[in-house]
Amino acid sequence: MAGLKLDRATKDFGGPPVVDGVTLDIADGEFIAVLGPSGCGKTTILRLVAGFERLGGGSIAIGDRAVSGPGLHVPPEDRRVGVVFQSYALWPHMDVAGNVAYPLRVAGVGDDEMRRRVGQALETVGLSGLGARRPADLSGGQRQRVALARCLVMEPSLVLLDEPLANLDTHLRGAMQREFDEYHRRTGTTMLYITHDQAEAMALADRVAVMSQGRLVQLAPPSRLYREPATRMVAEFIGQASVLDCDVLSAAEPGQAHARVLGIDCVLRAAPGEAPRRAAAACLRPEDIAFAPAAPGAGHATLRRVTYRGGSFALEAAPDAAPDATLRLVAPEPCALEPGARVSLGIRDGWIIPAA
Ligand SMILES: Nc1ncnc2c1ncn2[C@@H]1O[C@H](COP(=O)(O)OP(=O)(O)O)[C@@H](O)[C@H]1O
Ligand SMILES: [Mg+2]
């Protein structure tokens, strides 16, 4: 088992950096999700850690051992890192046991030891008894488990997973998420799990590293990302948010400030030291905003969309004070409001996004 440290890791492919000064300190046994939109550099980070790419600048250490840095590049096979790709990358002509045994064979492990470890890895992923099947005769979920078993059989100190569930349907994704979670609990292996799916990241990870355009924007536990996003990008990428202009008026209790949003005076959560300023931004979650039907011509906002979510409705409204902004609200079922309805608003809670 090993932690992982990236220190100002940088990589370009001849153009601007696609990984841009990323510093990450992951504790031994932590489950970290790397989350961000397509093209933000997630896979490149994984390939740098695995040793498939050479670092342009900075350094990487696995456990106590420097593996990438100026003049240093430990080859992938000497890093004790297991990798699971989205595409599974199984050998079609080998059966399941053969696929799982492959890295052991390459490493020159003897037959008895190999059989024992393959059996154990297949049991870990719930595939005992399917060792003689070909990948073509397995479901997508089973193939992904073979890929996971092939990674685990090497007893890696660090497991890297690149969108391992992106090809599976929703139900199977949920089941596989539980298996990753259980595997992590049972073994305490350090996991770096790449995904563009924020719900998956939030469900699995101890901490989530949010990336944008090659940079690490925030590294925090899921609830902190949701409640205290460091930037507007994080606020909008994680969960549902209304990001609204806000005037910070004065400090309240520690961690809170008096503010005015949409012309409404309220008390919002704020970073320590948040000072009065104009043109700040506030992140309000749907549950932070109270609303009630208002008479035509009264109230604060007009409903634009009403979407049924099963048990609740997601509402979008245009506030009078900022007609171009979108307010995201949630209403329990039943809900009689329709697009065009007027509503009055109350602000219960929210977070002042720190100044850049
Ligand atoms: N081998 C490569 N050569 C040139 N550009 C690359 C290479 N690999 C990745 N890129 C570019 O780097 C950026 C980040 O890619 P990637 O790490 O795959 O993003 P993500 O996994 O977040 O979708 C993209 O713009 C991609 O086109
Ligand atoms: Mg990728």
mmCIF file of C-alpha atoms and ligand atoms in Angstrom:
data_model
loop_
_atom_site.group_PDB
_atom_site.id
_atom_site.type_symbol
_atom_site.label_atom_id
_atom_site.label_comp_id
_atom_site.label_asym_id
_atom_site.label_seq_id
_atom_site.Cartn_x
_atom_site.Cartn_y
_atom_site.Cartn_z
ATOM 1 C CA MET A 1 0.000 0.000 0.000
ATOM 2 C CA ALA A 2 1.234 3.461 -0.765
ATOM 3 C CA GLY A 3 0.192 7.060 -0.913
ATOM 4 C CA LEU A 4 0.751 9.207 -3.957
ATOM 5 C CA LYS A 5 2.277 12.666 -4.303
ATOM 6 C CA LEU A 6 2.256 14.881 -7.355
ATOM 7 C CA ASP A 7 4.297 18.050 -7.031
ATOM 8 C CA ARG A 8 3.628 20.672 -9.718
ATOM 9 C CA ALA A 9 3.212 17.899 -12.288
ATOM 10 C CA THR A 10 3.163 19.333 -15.809
ATOM 11 C CA LYS A 11 2.788 17.728 -19.224
ATOM 12 C CA ASP A 12 2.381 19.056 -22.735
ATOM 13 C CA PHE A 13 2.318 17.369 -26.132
ATOM 14 C CA GLY A 14 4.026 20.194 -27.999
ATOM 15 C CA GLY A 15 1.294 22.779 -27.397
ATOM 16 C CA PRO A 16 -0.010 24.368 -24.207
ATOM 17 C CA PRO A 17 0.191 22.156 -21.106
ATOM 18 C CA VAL A 18 -2.641 19.611 -20.799
ATOM 19 C CA VAL A 19 -1.610 18.953 -17.186
ATOM 20 C CA ASP A 20 -0.623 22.264 -15.663
ATOM 21 C CA GLY A 21 1.205 22.339 -12.335
ATOM 22 C CA VAL A 22 -0.947 19.783 -10.521
ATOM 23 C CA THR A 23 -0.045 19.230 -6.861
ATOM 24 C CA LEU A 24 -1.839 16.392 -5.072
ATOM 25 C CA ASP A 25 -1.057 14.636 -1.811
ATOM 26 C CA ILE A 26 -3.004 11.393 -1.437
ATOM 27 C CA ALA A 27 -2.770 9.436 1.799
ATOM 28 C CA ASP A 28 -2.111 5.718 1.921
ATOM 29 C CA GLY A 29 -5.494 3.978 1.606
ATOM 30 C CA GLU A 30 -7.439 6.977 0.354
ATOM 31 C CA PHE A 31 -10.017 6.692 -2.421
ATOM 32 C CA ILE A 32 -9.630 9.762 -4.628
ATOM 33 C CA ALA A 33 -11.819 10.568 -7.607
ATOM 34 C CA VAL A 34 -10.436 12.813 -10.330
ATOM 35 C CA LEU A 35 -13.423 14.598 -11.811
ATOM 36 C CA GLY A 36 -13.704 16.983 -14.710
ATOM 37 C CA PRO A 37 -15.148 17.507 -18.160
ATOM 38 C CA SER A 38 -13.845 15.638 -21.187
ATOM 39 C CA GLY A 39 -10.417 16.847 -22.321
ATOM 40 C CA CYS A 40 -9.378 18.425 -18.998
ATOM 41 C CA GLY A 41 -6.360 16.123 -18.581
ATOM 42 C CA LYS A 42 -7.666 13.282 -16.381
ATOM 43 C CA THR A 43 -6.364 10.399 -18.475
ATOM 44 C CA THR A 44 -3.024 12.142 -18.935
ATOM 45 C CA ILE A 45 -2.618 12.343 -15.141
ATOM 46 C CA LEU A 46 -3.338 8.638 -14.859
ATOM 47 C CA ARG A 47 -0.849 7.822 -17.614
ATOM 48 C CA LEU A 48 1.797 9.983 -15.910
ATOM 49 C CA VAL A 49 1.279 8.190 -12.588
ATOM 50 C CA ALA A 50 1.325 4.764 -14.269
ATOM 51 C CA GLY A 51 4.516 5.731 -16.107
ATOM 52 C CA PHE A 52 3.066 5.444 -19.639
ATOM 53 C CA GLU A 53 3.941 9.117 -20.211
ATOM 54 C CA ARG A 54 7.039 11.061 -19.256
ATOM 55 C CA LEU A 55 6.548 14.074 -17.046
ATOM 56 C CA GLY A 56 7.373 17.488 -18.553
ATOM 57 C CA GLY A 57 8.010 19.186 -15.215
ATOM 58 C CA GLY A 58 7.554 18.611 -11.489
ATOM 59 C CA SER A 59 7.695 15.212 -9.812
ATOM 60 C CA ILE A 60 5.653 12.161 -8.801
ATOM 61 C CA ALA A 61 6.254 9.864 -5.827
ATOM 62 C CA ILE A 62 4.472 6.605 -5.017
ATOM 63 C CA GLY A 63 4.801 5.871 -1.321
ATOM 64 C CA ASP A 64 8.273 7.040 -0.327
ATOM 65 C CA ARG A 65 9.718 6.424 -3.751
ATOM 66 C CA ALA A 66 10.218 9.105 -6.415
ATOM 67 C CA VAL A 67 9.102 7.596 -9.746
ATOM 68 C CA SER A 68 9.038 10.602 -12.109
ATOM 69 C CA GLY A 69 11.017 13.810 -12.006
ATOM 70 C CA PRO A 70 13.932 15.626 -13.581
ATOM 71 C CA GLY A 71 16.147 12.905 -15.073
ATOM 72 C CA LEU A 72 14.015 10.160 -13.524
ATOM 73 C CA HIS A 73 11.455 7.830 -15.097
ATOM 74 C CA VAL A 74 10.747 4.507 -13.400
ATOM 75 C CA PRO A 75 9.184 2.212 -16.053
ATOM 76 C CA PRO A 76 5.514 1.208 -15.586
ATOM 77 C CA GLU A 77 6.294 -2.421 -14.714
ATOM 78 C CA ASP A 78 8.433 -1.313 -11.754
ATOM 79 C CA ARG A 79 5.806 0.953 -10.189
ATOM 80 C CA ARG A 80 3.493 -1.679 -8.616
ATOM 81 C CA VAL A 81 0.547 0.191 -9.998
ATOM 82 C CA GLY A 82 -2.587 -1.570 -11.268
ATOM 83 C CA VAL A 83 -4.533 0.056 -14.084
ATOM 84 C CA VAL A 84 -8.108 -0.584 -15.230
ATOM 85 C CA PHE A 85 -9.212 1.068 -18.459
ATOM 86 C CA GLN A 86 -12.667 1.901 -19.713
ATOM 87 C CA SER A 87 -12.129 -0.335 -22.726
ATOM 88 C CA TYR A 88 -11.259 -3.410 -20.532
ATOM 89 C CA ALA A 89 -8.438 -4.283 -22.971
ATOM 90 C CA LEU A 90 -8.883 -8.054 -22.550
ATOM 91 C CA TRP A 91 -7.222 -10.614 -24.828
ATOM 92 C CA PRO A 92 -10.102 -12.090 -26.869
ATOM 93 C CA HIS A 93 -8.302 -15.359 -27.648
ATOM 94 C CA MET A 94 -7.572 -16.130 -23.974
ATOM 95 C CA ASP A 95 -10.110 -17.385 -21.474
ATOM 96 C CA VAL A 96 -10.864 -15.462 -18.290
ATOM 97 C CA ALA A 97 -8.265 -17.268 -16.187
ATOM 98 C CA GLY A 98 -5.673 -16.756 -18.925
ATOM 99 C CA ASN A 99 -6.381 -13.042 -19.032
ATOM 100 C CA VAL A 100 -6.081 -12.702 -15.276
ATOM 101 C CA ALA A 101 -2.931 -14.846 -15.205
ATOM 102 C CA TYR A 102 -1.259 -12.865 -17.970
ATOM 103 C CA PRO A 103 0.596 -10.279 -15.857
ATOM 104 C CA LEU A 104 1.766 -13.037 -13.479
ATOM 105 C CA ARG A 105 3.069 -15.065 -16.424
ATOM 106 C CA VAL A 106 4.927 -12.012 -17.725
ATOM 107 C CA ALA A 107 6.405 -11.532 -14.243
ATOM 108 C CA GLY A 108 7.573 -15.173 -14.230
ATOM 109 C CA VAL A 109 5.413 -16.364 -11.323
ATOM 110 C CA GLY A 110 5.318 -20.190 -10.980
ATOM 111 C CA ASP A 111 2.272 -22.304 -11.938
ATOM 112 C CA ASP A 112 1.000 -23.196 -8.450
ATOM 113 C CA GLU A 113 1.324 -19.671 -7.121
ATOM 114 C CA MET A 114 -0.261 -18.381 -10.327
ATOM 115 C CA ARG A 115 -3.298 -20.697 -9.997
ATOM 116 C CA ARG A 116 -3.760 -19.705 -6.375
ATOM 117 C CA ARG A 117 -3.593 -15.959 -7.062
ATOM 118 C CA VAL A 118 -5.833 -16.144 -10.126
ATOM 119 C CA GLY A 119 -8.427 -18.098 -8.102
ATOM 120 C CA GLN A 120 -8.254 -15.521 -5.336
ATOM 121 C CA ALA A 121 -8.580 -12.553 -7.717
ATOM 122 C CA LEU A 122 -11.569 -14.113 -9.483
ATOM 123 C CA GLU A 123 -13.201 -14.754 -6.131
ATOM 124 C CA THR A 124 -12.607 -11.135 -5.107
ATOM 125 C CA VAL A 125 -14.554 -9.875 -8.115
ATOM 126 C CA GLY A 126 -17.273 -12.552 -7.877
ATOM 127 C CA LEU A 127 -16.263 -14.529 -10.978
ATOM 128 C CA SER A 128 -15.258 -17.857 -9.426
ATOM 129 C CA GLY A 129 -16.291 -20.649 -11.774
ATOM 130 C CA LEU A 130 -16.078 -18.547 -14.937
ATOM 131 C CA GLY A 131 -12.332 -18.991 -15.476
ATOM 132 C CA ALA A 132 -12.796 -21.046 -18.656
ATOM 133 C CA ARG A 133 -15.096 -18.557 -20.410
ATOM 134 C CA ARG A 134 -13.973 -16.348 -23.277
ATOM 135 C CA PRO A 135 -14.433 -12.564 -22.918
ATOM 136 C CA ALA A 136 -16.898 -12.668 -25.845
ATOM 137 C CA ASP A 137 -19.213 -14.870 -23.768
ATOM 138 C CA LEU A 138 -19.364 -12.424 -20.853
ATOM 139 C CA SER A 139 -21.587 -9.419 -20.153
ATOM 140 C CA GLY A 140 -20.061 -5.934 -20.077
ATOM 141 C CA GLY A 141 -20.066 -5.950 -16.283
ATOM 142 C CA GLN A 142 -18.354 -9.336 -16.158
ATOM 143 C CA ARG A 143 -15.684 -8.164 -18.597
ATOM 144 C CA GLN A 144 -15.001 -5.158 -16.444
ATOM 145 C CA ARG A 145 -14.622 -7.483 -13.450
ATOM 146 C CA VAL A 146 -12.086 -9.571 -15.368
ATOM 147 C CA ALA A 147 -10.136 -6.377 -16.065
ATOM 148 C CA LEU A 148 -10.307 -5.531 -12.368
ATOM 149 C CA ALA A 149 -9.190 -9.065 -11.365
ATOM 150 C CA ARG A 150 -6.251 -8.819 -13.777
ATOM 151 C CA CYS A 151 -5.269 -5.573 -12.065
ATOM 152 C CA LEU A 152 -5.688 -6.958 -8.521
ATOM 153 C CA VAL A 153 -3.790 -10.177 -9.152
ATOM 154 C CA MET A 154 -0.536 -8.203 -9.085
ATOM 155 C CA GLU A 155 -1.395 -6.967 -5.570
ATOM 156 C CA PRO A 156 -0.770 -3.374 -6.595
ATOM 157 C CA SER A 157 0.040 -0.758 -3.992
ATOM 158 C CA LEU A 158 -1.979 1.734 -5.969
ATOM 159 C CA VAL A 159 -4.945 1.136 -8.288
ATOM 160 C CA LEU A 160 -5.698 3.566 -11.115
ATOM 161 C CA LEU A 161 -9.085 3.349 -12.826
ATOM 162 C CA ASP A 162 -9.921 5.354 -15.944
ATOM 163 C CA GLU A 163 -13.696 5.727 -16.295
ATOM 164 C CA PRO A 164 -14.083 1.985 -15.648
ATOM 165 C CA LEU A 165 -17.892 2.054 -15.661
ATOM 166 C CA ALA A 166 -18.557 4.484 -18.503
ATOM 167 C CA ASN A 167 -19.605 1.688 -20.891
ATOM 168 C CA LEU A 168 -22.090 0.069 -18.520
ATOM 169 C CA ASP A 169 -25.790 0.760 -18.101
ATOM 170 C CA THR A 170 -27.039 2.626 -15.032
ATOM 171 C CA HIS A 171 -28.066 -0.395 -12.957
ATOM 172 C CA LEU A 172 -24.845 -2.273 -13.553
ATOM 173 C CA ARG A 173 -22.883 0.884 -12.768
ATOM 174 C CA GLY A 174 -24.527 1.032 -9.353
ATOM 175 C CA ALA A 175 -23.708 -2.622 -8.663
ATOM 176 C CA MET A 176 -20.081 -2.194 -9.777
ATOM 177 C CA GLN A 177 -19.724 0.969 -7.681
ATOM 178 C CA ARG A 178 -20.675 -1.096 -4.635
ATOM 179 C CA GLU A 179 -18.028 -3.643 -5.579
ATOM 180 C CA PHE A 180 -15.295 -1.028 -5.915
ATOM 181 C CA ASP A 181 -16.391 0.383 -2.586
ATOM 182 C CA GLU A 182 -16.291 -3.038 -0.907
ATOM 183 C CA TYR A 183 -12.944 -3.879 -2.448
ATOM 184 C CA HIS A 184 -11.555 -0.622 -1.131
ATOM 185 C CA ARG A 185 -12.927 -1.190 2.362
ATOM 186 C CA ARG A 186 -11.640 -4.760 2.486
ATOM 187 C CA THR A 187 -8.122 -4.114 1.210
ATOM 188 C CA GLY A 188 -7.440 -0.475 2.034
ATOM 189 C CA THR A 189 -5.708 -0.078 -1.335
ATOM 190 C CA THR A 190 -5.074 3.500 -2.443
ATOM 191 C CA MET A 191 -7.377 4.219 -5.392
ATOM 192 C CA LEU A 192 -7.262 6.949 -8.016
ATOM 193 C CA TYR A 193 -10.550 6.808 -9.864
ATOM 194 C CA ILE A 194 -11.092 8.930 -12.938
ATOM 195 C CA THR A 195 -14.572 9.905 -13.992
ATOM 196 C CA HIS A 196 -16.543 12.678 -15.650
ATOM 197 C CA ASP A 197 -19.626 11.600 -13.680
ATOM 198 C CA GLN A 198 -19.972 13.752 -10.591
ATOM 199 C CA ALA A 199 -22.556 11.473 -8.945
ATOM 200 C CA GLU A 200 -20.129 8.560 -9.250
ATOM 201 C CA ALA A 201 -17.255 10.614 -7.853
ATOM 202 C CA MET A 202 -19.346 11.812 -4.913
ATOM 203 C CA ALA A 203 -20.658 8.309 -4.154
ATOM 204 C CA LEU A 204 -17.264 6.604 -4.109
ATOM 205 C CA ALA A 205 -14.510 8.946 -3.080
ATOM 206 C CA ASP A 206 -13.105 10.101 0.250
ATOM 207 C CA ARG A 207 -12.003 13.230 -1.588
ATOM 208 C CA VAL A 208 -12.657 14.495 -5.091
ATOM 209 C CA ALA A 209 -10.075 16.351 -7.187
ATOM 210 C CA VAL A 210 -11.942 18.629 -9.587
ATOM 211 C CA MET A 211 -9.974 19.511 -12.716
ATOM 212 C CA SER A 212 -10.523 22.125 -15.368
ATOM 213 C CA GLN A 213 -8.251 22.752 -18.354
ATOM 214 C CA GLY A 214 -5.292 20.877 -16.935
ATOM 215 C CA ARG A 215 -5.439 22.474 -13.525
ATOM 216 C CA LEU A 216 -6.586 21.171 -10.164
ATOM 217 C CA VAL A 217 -9.358 23.522 -9.075
ATOM 218 C CA GLN A 218 -10.369 21.981 -5.747
ATOM 219 C CA LEU A 219 -9.541 18.872 -3.738
ATOM 220 C CA ALA A 220 -12.066 18.224 -0.990
ATOM 221 C CA PRO A 221 -14.482 15.666 0.467
ATOM 222 C CA PRO A 222 -17.740 15.427 -1.509
ATOM 223 C CA SER A 223 -19.891 17.360 0.972
ATOM 224 C CA ARG A 224 -17.354 20.184 1.120
ATOM 225 C CA LEU A 225 -17.315 20.435 -2.691
ATOM 226 C CA TYR A 226 -21.070 20.649 -2.656
ATOM 227 C CA ARG A 227 -21.397 23.114 0.211
ATOM 228 C CA GLU A 228 -18.240 25.191 -0.255
ATOM 229 C CA PRO A 229 -17.231 25.198 -3.924
ATOM 230 C CA ALA A 230 -13.966 27.082 -4.447
ATOM 231 C CA THR A 231 -14.975 28.511 -7.825
ATOM 232 C CA ARG A 232 -17.991 29.105 -10.018
ATOM 233 C CA MET A 233 -16.888 26.176 -12.219
ATOM 234 C CA VAL A 234 -17.000 23.768 -9.261
ATOM 235 C CA ALA A 235 -20.353 25.181 -8.095
ATOM 236 C CA GLU A 236 -21.880 24.549 -11.504
ATOM 237 C CA PHE A 237 -20.179 21.213 -12.143
ATOM 238 C CA ILE A 238 -21.212 19.601 -8.835
ATOM 239 C CA GLY A 239 -24.928 19.037 -8.287
ATOM 240 C CA GLN A 240 -27.528 21.652 -9.159
ATOM 241 C CA ALA A 241 -26.709 25.272 -8.433
ATOM 242 C CA SER A 242 -27.935 28.799 -8.954
ATOM 243 C CA VAL A 243 -24.843 30.990 -9.148
ATOM 244 C CA LEU A 244 -26.016 34.548 -8.548
ATOM 245 C CA ASP A 245 -24.489 37.988 -8.195
ATOM 246 C CA CYS A 246 -24.184 38.907 -4.560
ATOM 247 C CA ASP A 247 -23.154 41.919 -2.484
ATOM 248 C CA VAL A 248 -21.311 40.999 0.702
ATOM 249 C CA LEU A 249 -22.454 43.596 3.276
ATOM 250 C CA SER A 250 -20.781 42.724 6.573
ATOM 251 C CA ALA A 251 -19.378 39.833 8.558
ATOM 252 C CA ALA A 252 -21.818 37.943 10.760
ATOM 253 C CA GLU A 253 -20.802 35.078 13.056
ATOM 254 C CA PRO A 254 -17.539 33.351 12.126
ATOM 255 C CA GLY A 255 -18.031 31.632 8.792
ATOM 256 C CA GLN A 256 -21.059 33.735 7.879
ATOM 257 C CA ALA A 257 -21.756 37.068 6.238
ATOM 258 C CA HIS A 258 -24.721 39.355 5.698
ATOM 259 C CA ALA A 259 -25.355 39.596 1.989
ATOM 260 C CA ARG A 260 -27.862 40.787 -0.588
ATOM 261 C CA VAL A 261 -28.874 38.439 -3.404
ATOM 262 C CA LEU A 262 -31.618 39.302 -5.938
ATOM 263 C CA GLY A 263 -32.430 42.301 -3.735
ATOM 264 C CA ILE A 264 -33.101 39.986 -0.777
ATOM 265 C CA ASP A 265 -31.123 40.416 2.463
ATOM 266 C CA CYS A 266 -29.844 37.116 3.803
ATOM 267 C CA VAL A 267 -27.109 35.447 5.837
ATOM 268 C CA LEU A 268 -24.832 33.178 3.817
ATOM 269 C CA ARG A 269 -21.941 30.902 4.704
ATOM 270 C CA ALA A 270 -18.565 32.383 3.830
ATOM 271 C CA ALA A 271 -14.860 31.592 3.994
ATOM 272 C CA PRO A 272 -13.004 32.971 7.041
ATOM 273 C CA GLY A 273 -11.989 36.553 6.389
ATOM 274 C CA GLU A 274 -14.656 37.199 3.763
ATOM 275 C CA ALA A 275 -14.815 41.017 3.566
ATOM 276 C CA PRO A 276 -17.563 43.344 2.340
ATOM 277 C CA ARG A 277 -17.432 43.594 -1.456
ATOM 278 C CA ARG A 278 -19.700 44.101 -4.412
ATOM 279 C CA ALA A 279 -20.136 41.790 -7.391
ATOM 280 C CA ALA A 280 -19.314 38.613 -5.507
ATOM 281 C CA ALA A 281 -20.996 35.348 -6.517
ATOM 282 C CA ALA A 282 -23.177 33.147 -4.332
ATOM 283 C CA CYS A 283 -23.915 29.462 -4.854
ATOM 284 C CA LEU A 284 -27.443 28.559 -3.831
ATOM 285 C CA ARG A 285 -28.532 24.924 -3.931
ATOM 286 C CA PRO A 286 -32.162 24.113 -4.743
ATOM 287 C CA GLU A 287 -32.856 23.234 -1.100
ATOM 288 C CA ASP A 288 -31.467 26.649 -0.027
ATOM 289 C CA ILE A 289 -34.257 28.571 -1.722
ATOM 290 C CA ALA A 290 -37.773 28.710 -0.282
ATOM 291 C CA PHE A 291 -40.556 29.807 -2.581
ATOM 292 C CA ALA A 292 -44.311 30.255 -2.557
ATOM 293 C CA PRO A 293 -46.897 31.059 -5.224
ATOM 294 C CA ALA A 294 -47.408 34.805 -5.676
ATOM 295 C CA ALA A 295 -50.154 36.810 -7.341
ATOM 296 C CA PRO A 296 -49.549 37.992 -10.926
ATOM 297 C CA GLY A 297 -47.361 41.113 -10.775
ATOM 298 C CA ALA A 298 -46.156 40.281 -7.239
ATOM 299 C CA GLY A 299 -43.291 38.052 -6.029
ATOM 300 C CA HIS A 300 -39.682 37.841 -7.222
ATOM 301 C CA ALA A 301 -39.473 35.419 -10.147
ATOM 302 C CA THR A 302 -41.309 33.698 -13.011
ATOM 303 C CA LEU A 303 -41.204 29.924 -13.481
ATOM 304 C CA ARG A 304 -39.761 28.843 -16.809
ATOM 305 C CA ARG A 305 -39.596 25.052 -16.628
ATOM 306 C CA VAL A 306 -41.087 22.316 -14.479
ATOM 307 C CA THR A 307 -39.521 18.852 -14.802
ATOM 308 C CA TYR A 308 -40.799 15.766 -13.025
ATOM 309 C CA ARG A 309 -38.019 13.861 -11.210
ATOM 310 C CA GLY A 310 -40.055 11.104 -9.561
ATOM 311 C CA GLY A 311 -41.111 12.148 -6.051
ATOM 312 C CA SER A 312 -40.130 15.753 -6.701
ATOM 313 C CA PHE A 313 -40.044 18.425 -9.372
ATOM 314 C CA ALA A 314 -37.034 20.388 -10.589
ATOM 315 C CA LEU A 315 -38.079 23.956 -11.346
ATOM 316 C CA GLU A 316 -36.239 26.679 -13.234
ATOM 317 C CA ALA A 317 -37.165 30.285 -12.714
ATOM 318 C CA ALA A 318 -36.054 33.668 -14.042
ATOM 319 C CA PRO A 319 -35.638 36.188 -11.191
ATOM 320 C CA ASP A 320 -36.886 39.726 -11.868
ATOM 321 C CA ALA A 321 -33.682 41.156 -10.392
ATOM 322 C CA ALA A 322 -31.497 39.178 -12.854
ATOM 323 C CA PRO A 323 -33.620 37.956 -15.771
ATOM 324 C CA ASP A 324 -30.668 36.248 -17.481
ATOM 325 C CA ALA A 325 -29.847 34.129 -14.429
ATOM 326 C CA THR A 326 -31.401 30.708 -13.895
ATOM 327 C CA LEU A 327 -32.759 29.855 -10.475
ATOM 328 C CA ARG A 328 -32.899 26.122 -9.754
ATOM 329 C CA LEU A 329 -35.559 25.117 -7.270
ATOM 330 C CA VAL A 330 -36.959 21.849 -5.989
ATOM 331 C CA ALA A 331 -40.582 21.161 -5.066
ATOM 332 C CA PRO A 332 -42.010 18.029 -3.469
ATOM 333 C CA GLU A 333 -44.737 16.086 -5.237
ATOM 334 C CA PRO A 334 -47.552 17.063 -5.726
ATOM 335 C CA CYS A 335 -46.753 20.440 -7.277
ATOM 336 C CA ALA A 336 -49.432 22.464 -9.005
ATOM 337 C CA LEU A 337 -47.102 25.196 -10.323
ATOM 338 C CA GLU A 338 -46.761 25.595 -14.062
ATOM 339 C CA PRO A 339 -44.453 27.597 -16.323
ATOM 340 C CA GLY A 340 -45.427 31.268 -16.226
ATOM 341 C CA ALA A 341 -46.421 31.165 -12.549
ATOM 342 C CA ARG A 342 -45.112 33.912 -10.287
ATOM 343 C CA VAL A 343 -43.288 32.985 -7.079
ATOM 344 C CA SER A 344 -41.908 34.867 -4.110
ATOM 345 C CA LEU A 345 -38.513 33.776 -2.804
ATOM 346 C CA GLY A 346 -36.787 33.334 0.532
ATOM 347 C CA ILE A 347 -33.080 32.556 0.867
ATOM 348 C CA ARG A 348 -32.401 30.072 3.666
ATOM 349 C CA ASP A 349 -28.778 29.277 3.023
ATOM 350 C CA GLY A 350 -25.988 29.566 0.481
ATOM 351 C CA TRP A 351 -22.257 29.953 0.060
ATOM 352 C CA ILE A 352 -20.309 33.020 -0.996
ATOM 353 C CA ILE A 353 -17.787 31.804 -3.580
ATOM 354 C CA PRO A 354 -14.373 33.081 -2.420
ATOM 355 C CA ALA A 355 -12.735 35.878 -4.382
ATOM 356 C CA ALA A 356 -10.328 34.491 -6.984
HETATM 357 N N1 LIG B 1 -0.743 11.698 -26.973
HETATM 358 C C1 LIG B 1 -1.308 12.898 -27.107
HETATM 359 N N2 LIG B 1 -0.880 13.766 -28.063
HETATM 360 C C2 LIG B 1 -1.441 14.983 -28.198
HETATM 361 N N3 LIG B 1 -2.438 15.459 -27.417
HETATM 362 C C3 LIG B 1 -2.901 14.657 -26.452
HETATM 363 C C4 LIG B 1 -2.374 13.343 -26.249
HETATM 364 N N4 LIG B 1 -3.042 12.777 -25.209
HETATM 365 C C5 LIG B 1 -3.942 13.689 -24.798
HETATM 366 N N5 LIG B 1 -3.866 14.823 -25.540
HETATM 367 C C6 LIG B 1 -4.676 16.039 -25.356
HETATM 368 O O1 LIG B 1 -4.584 16.422 -24.002
HETATM 369 C C7 LIG B 1 -5.824 16.914 -23.532
HETATM 370 C C8 LIG B 1 -6.261 16.136 -22.306
HETATM 371 O O2 LIG B 1 -6.573 14.813 -22.711
HETATM 372 P P1 LIG B 1 -7.012 13.696 -21.664
HETATM 373 O O3 LIG B 1 -6.013 13.623 -20.569
HETATM 374 O O4 LIG B 1 -7.259 12.447 -22.444
HETATM 375 O O5 LIG B 1 -8.383 14.295 -21.110
HETATM 376 P P2 LIG B 1 -9.593 13.588 -20.324
HETATM 377 O O6 LIG B 1 -9.157 12.203 -19.931
HETATM 378 O O7 LIG B 1 -9.848 14.487 -19.155
HETATM 379 O O8 LIG B 1 -10.758 13.576 -21.263
HETATM 380 C C9 LIG B 1 -6.800 16.820 -24.700
HETATM 381 O O9 LIG B 1 -6.866 18.074 -25.297
HETATM 382 C C10 LIG B 1 -6.139 15.798 -25.585
HETATM 383 O O10 LIG B 1 -6.511 16.019 -26.930
HETATM 384 MG MG MG B 2 -9.997 10.352 -20.389
#
